[in-house]
Tab-separated table of C-alpha atoms in Angstrom:
chain	number	residue	atom	x	y	z
A	506	MET	CA	-23.776	1.164	7.097
A	507	LYS	CA	-20.719	2.108	5.050
A	508	MET	CA	-19.431	-1.465	5.050
A	509	THR	CA	-22.711	-2.822	3.652
A	510	LYS	CA	-22.398	-0.353	0.794
A	511	LEU	CA	-18.810	-1.468	0.130
A	512	PHE	CA	-19.745	-5.149	0.123
A	513	ASN	CA	-22.752	-4.503	-2.123
A	514	PHE	CA	-20.415	-2.763	-4.559
A	515	ASP	CA	-18.269	-5.911	-4.694
A	516	LYS	CA	-21.297	-8.149	-5.165
A	517	LYS	CA	-22.347	-6.131	-8.214
A	518	LEU	CA	-18.823	-6.263	-9.652
A	519	LYS	CA	-18.396	-10.009	-9.411
A	520	GLN	CA	-19.418	-11.835	-12.574
A	521	GLN	CA	-18.137	-15.314	-11.786
A	522	GLY	CA	-15.771	-17.015	-9.339
A	523	TYR	CA	-14.230	-15.053	-6.485
A	524	LEU	CA	-13.434	-11.352	-6.340
A	525	ILE	CA	-9.952	-10.221	-5.251
A	526	GLY	CA	-9.317	-6.585	-4.351
A	527	THR	CA	-5.783	-5.200	-4.365
A	528	ASP	CA	-4.080	-1.977	-3.334
A	529	GLU	CA	-0.622	-0.713	-2.446
A	530	ALA	CA	0.993	1.574	0.119
A	531	GLY	CA	4.207	3.527	-0.209
A	532	ARG	CA	4.485	4.809	-3.781
A	533	GLY	CA	5.266	8.358	-2.695
A	534	PRO	CA	7.805	8.167	0.178
A	535	LEU	CA	11.483	9.011	-0.109
A	536	ALA	CA	12.463	5.889	1.816
A	537	GLY	CA	11.336	2.347	2.453
A	538	PRO	CA	9.690	-0.380	0.391
A	539	VAL	CA	6.400	-0.400	-1.450
A	540	VAL	CA	3.869	-2.891	-0.087
A	541	ALA	CA	0.796	-4.371	-1.763
A	542	ALA	CA	-1.975	-6.550	-0.421
A	543	ALA	CA	-4.736	-8.588	-2.038
A	544	VAL	CA	-7.897	-9.626	-0.205
A	545	CYS	CA	-10.776	-11.958	-1.020
A	546	TYR	CA	-13.872	-12.609	1.075
A	547	PRO	CA	-15.066	-16.011	-0.197
A	548	GLU	CA	-18.393	-15.725	1.584
A	549	ILE	CA	-20.028	-12.418	2.443
A	550	THR	CA	-22.404	-12.815	5.376
A	551	LYS	CA	-24.226	-10.358	7.630
A	552	GLU	CA	-22.004	-11.532	10.475
A	553	LEU	CA	-18.904	-10.699	8.436
A	554	GLN	CA	-20.226	-7.250	7.552
A	555	LYS	CA	-20.960	-6.557	11.207
A	556	LYS	CA	-17.451	-7.621	12.249
A	557	LEU	CA	-15.910	-5.362	9.626
A	558	GLU	CA	-18.256	-2.414	9.932
A	559	LEU	CA	-15.349	0.013	10.428
A	560	VAL	CA	-13.633	-0.910	7.164
A	561	ASN	CA	-13.090	2.097	4.916
A	562	ASP	CA	-10.393	3.760	2.843
A	563	SER	CA	-7.311	3.373	5.067
A	564	LYS	CA	-6.565	7.112	4.820
A	565	LYS	CA	-9.878	7.881	6.538
A	566	LEU	CA	-9.141	5.673	9.536
A	567	THR	CA	-7.071	6.362	12.616
A	568	SER	CA	-3.924	4.363	13.290
A	569	LYS	CA	-5.690	2.482	16.102
A	570	GLN	CA	-8.633	1.631	13.845
A	571	ARG	CA	-6.314	0.330	11.138
A	572	GLU	CA	-4.370	-1.809	13.613
A	573	TYR	CA	-7.621	-3.244	14.975
A	574	LEU	CA	-8.945	-4.017	11.488
A	575	PHE	CA	-5.623	-5.470	10.333
A	576	GLU	CA	-6.070	-8.594	12.450
A	577	LEU	CA	-9.817	-8.841	11.794
A	578	ILE	CA	-9.347	-8.717	8.030
A	579	LYS	CA	-6.621	-11.365	8.122
A	580	ASP	CA	-8.778	-13.640	10.296
A	581	ASN	CA	-11.805	-13.367	8.001
A	582	SER	CA	-10.349	-13.355	4.499
A	583	VAL	CA	-7.975	-15.033	2.112
A	584	TYR	CA	-5.139	-12.546	1.760
A	585	SER	CA	-1.542	-11.983	0.718
A	586	ILE	CA	0.941	-9.179	1.413
A	587	THR	CA	3.979	-8.516	-0.787
A	588	VAL	CA	6.973	-6.252	-0.165
A	589	ILE	CA	9.186	-4.831	-2.925
A	590	ASP	CA	12.419	-3.429	-1.538
A	591	VAL	CA	14.283	-0.258	-2.419
A	592	LYS	CA	16.824	-2.006	-4.665
A	593	GLU	CA	14.024	-3.340	-6.857
A	594	ILE	CA	12.246	0.030	-6.862
A	595	GLU	CA	15.428	1.717	-8.083
A	596	LYS	CA	15.942	-0.994	-10.690
A	597	ILE	CA	12.496	-1.056	-12.339
A	598	ASN	CA	10.853	2.189	-11.006
A	599	ILE	CA	8.131	2.705	-8.423
A	600	LEU	CA	5.068	2.173	-10.629
A	601	LYS	CA	6.318	-1.156	-11.966
A	602	SER	CA	7.264	-2.164	-8.424
A	603	ALA	CA	3.788	-1.396	-7.079
A	604	LEU	CA	2.109	-3.290	-9.915
A	605	LYS	CA	4.512	-6.209	-9.451
A	606	ALA	CA	3.680	-6.387	-5.745
A	607	MET	CA	-0.045	-6.369	-6.508
A	608	LYS	CA	0.388	-9.078	-9.139
A	609	ILE	CA	2.271	-11.366	-6.739
A	610	SER	CA	-0.324	-10.819	-4.004
A	611	CYS	CA	-3.250	-11.553	-6.335
A	612	GLU	CA	-1.592	-14.693	-7.649
A	613	ASN	CA	-0.924	-15.876	-4.092
A	614	VAL	CA	-4.574	-15.402	-3.127
A	615	GLN	CA	-5.767	-17.220	-6.245
A	616	GLN	CA	-3.475	-20.138	-5.431
A	617	GLN	CA	-4.960	-20.346	-1.946
A	618	LEU	CA	-8.494	-20.307	-3.344
A	619	ASN	CA	-7.647	-22.602	-6.268
A	620	GLU	CA	-10.722	-21.259	-8.068
A	621	GLU	CA	-11.526	-18.850	-10.884
A	622	VAL	CA	-11.092	-15.226	-9.808
A	623	GLU	CA	-11.601	-11.655	-10.929
A	624	VAL	CA	-9.328	-8.840	-9.751
A	625	VAL	CA	-10.225	-5.243	-8.962
A	626	ILE	CA	-7.382	-2.742	-8.585
A	627	ASP	CA	-7.348	0.600	-6.844
A	628	GLY	CA	-6.256	3.393	-9.187
A	629	ASN	CA	-6.138	3.817	-12.942
A	630	LYS	CA	-3.702	1.106	-14.058
A	631	LEU	CA	-4.120	-2.549	-14.942
A	632	ILE	CA	-1.574	-5.133	-13.797
A	633	PRO	CA	0.677	-6.269	-16.677
A	634	ASP	CA	0.736	-9.992	-17.485
A	635	LEU	CA	-1.944	-10.877	-14.959
A	636	LYS	CA	-3.732	-13.990	-16.206
A	637	PHE	CA	-7.026	-13.235	-14.479
A	638	LYS	CA	-9.846	-10.953	-15.550
A	639	GLN	CA	-9.150	-7.528	-14.090
A	640	SER	CA	-10.431	-3.982	-13.920
A	641	TYR	CA	-9.299	-0.830	-12.160
A	642	ILE	CA	-11.440	1.441	-10.016
A	643	ILE	CA	-10.431	5.046	-9.403
A	644	LYS	CA	-10.650	5.746	-5.652
A	645	GLY	CA	-11.610	2.106	-5.260
A	646	ASP	CA	-10.489	2.028	-1.628
A	647	GLY	CA	-13.559	4.117	-0.806
A	648	LYS	CA	-15.950	2.039	-2.929
A	649	SER	CA	-14.983	-1.640	-2.688
A	650	ALA	CA	-14.822	-3.737	0.491
A	651	SER	CA	-12.023	-5.945	-0.826
A	652	ILE	CA	-9.931	-3.009	-2.069
A	653	ALA	CA	-10.474	-1.062	1.163
A	654	SER	CA	-9.398	-4.130	3.141
A	655	ALA	CA	-6.294	-4.538	0.973
A	656	SER	CA	-5.424	-0.870	1.494
A	657	ILE	CA	-5.570	-1.364	5.265
A	658	LEU	CA	-3.376	-4.479	5.199
A	659	ALA	CA	-0.799	-2.803	2.958
A	660	LYS	CA	-0.644	0.412	4.967
A	661	VAL	CA	-0.461	-1.195	8.407
A	662	TYR	CA	2.180	-3.675	7.272
A	663	ARG	CA	4.304	-0.933	5.699
A	664	ASP	CA	3.856	1.438	8.657
A	665	ASN	CA	5.053	-1.294	11.009
A	666	LEU	CA	8.100	-1.908	8.802
A	667	MET	CA	8.955	1.799	8.885
A	668	ASN	CA	8.560	1.831	12.671
A	669	GLU	CA	11.169	-0.942	12.857
A	670	TYR	CA	13.500	0.844	10.431
A	671	ALA	CA	13.141	3.984	12.547
A	672	LYS	CA	14.898	2.175	15.396
A	673	GLN	CA	17.947	1.724	13.148
A	674	PHE	CA	17.877	5.279	11.805
A	675	PRO	CA	16.110	7.458	14.420
A	676	GLN	CA	17.370	10.768	13.010
A	677	TYR	CA	14.987	10.574	10.024
A	678	ASP	CA	11.791	10.449	12.123
A	679	TRP	CA	10.353	7.508	10.141
A	680	GLY	CA	8.203	6.506	13.081
A	681	ASN	CA	6.143	9.615	12.374
A	682	ASN	CA	6.605	10.343	8.672
A	683	LYS	CA	6.833	6.697	7.434
A	684	GLY	CA	9.440	7.779	4.900
A	685	TYR	CA	7.462	10.614	3.322
A	686	GLY	CA	9.186	13.880	2.488
A	687	THR	CA	8.345	15.969	5.524
A	688	LYS	CA	10.428	19.026	6.367
A	689	LYS	CA	12.132	17.187	9.244
A	690	HIS	CA	12.922	14.185	7.033
A	691	ILE	CA	14.410	16.322	4.249
A	692	GLU	CA	16.476	18.339	6.736
A	693	ALA	CA	17.832	15.070	8.165
A	694	ILE	CA	18.792	13.820	4.685
A	695	LEU	CA	20.700	17.034	3.982
A	696	LYS	CA	22.409	16.887	7.388
A	697	TYR	CA	23.194	13.162	7.735
A	698	GLY	CA	23.058	11.927	4.148
A	699	GLU	CA	21.040	9.005	2.844
A	700	THR	CA	20.681	5.431	4.055
A	701	PRO	CA	20.400	2.162	2.086
A	702	LEU	CA	16.648	2.475	2.635
A	703	HIS	CA	16.408	5.786	0.787
A	704	ARG	CA	15.265	5.821	-2.840
A	705	GLN	CA	18.082	7.685	-4.557
A	706	SER	CA	15.993	8.499	-7.617
A	707	PHE	CA	13.466	10.232	-5.343
A	708	LEU	CA	16.169	12.422	-3.771
A	709	LYS	CA	17.460	14.018	-6.977
A	710	LYS	CA	15.074	16.981	-6.889
A	711	ILE	CA	15.918	17.641	-3.240
A	712	TYR	CA	19.647	17.729	-3.996
A	713	GLU	CA	19.095	19.837	-7.119
A	714	ARG	CA	17.024	22.337	-5.160
A	715	GLU	CA	19.663	22.516	-2.442
A	716	ASN	CA	22.446	23.008	-4.991
A	717	THR	CA	20.462	25.824	-6.616
A	718	LYS	CA	20.089	27.526	-3.238
A	719	GLN	CA	23.831	27.209	-2.658
A	720	LEU	CA	24.621	28.686	-6.057
A	721	VAL	CA	22.423	31.695	-5.277
A	722	LEU	CA	24.191	32.175	-1.947
A	723	ASP	CA	27.597	31.912	-3.615
A	724	LEU	CA	26.621	34.622	-6.107
């Protein structure tokens, strides 16, 4: 089973204490927050692995599978979810925001456990100023049970936020694109302008490209 392989990967990683996996969702979109989650399974049993047998990299799951696993993961783990809003993203940049969200989530999980922990991070960056032992794993959401679980929590939570925001701003189609730069989303930005939920720094290239097109037409 895929899940057994993911849990075995975590067992081999853990040196001492508990293992926390963390991942984020929403670094690339033009709008909306970035969300990070951290997950720890204090006790890995065969029953737990059976319950979570569908867990995988969130990108390889359907929306229904992710929603189903979202509640299961929360019910069977120690977890934390952190949201960094657009104002903060614009202030400190998206990478720092994602790492900050992961740091807060990991610290929250450690506080709940009140035990020594190790942290594994999806990607190729370490979390600045994190007081726990940490390591990063490239494509970790397809290798580690705790990282894969964190990726699911972060994505489902963020997707649900964007679905709510879509009710306020239906013209941008966020219910479908979740804030990513689809053709329909970009056309809506150029037609209706931006909202407080848009990341202005992410829109610069779109405006520059549009201005270049207009200059060519004017010539």
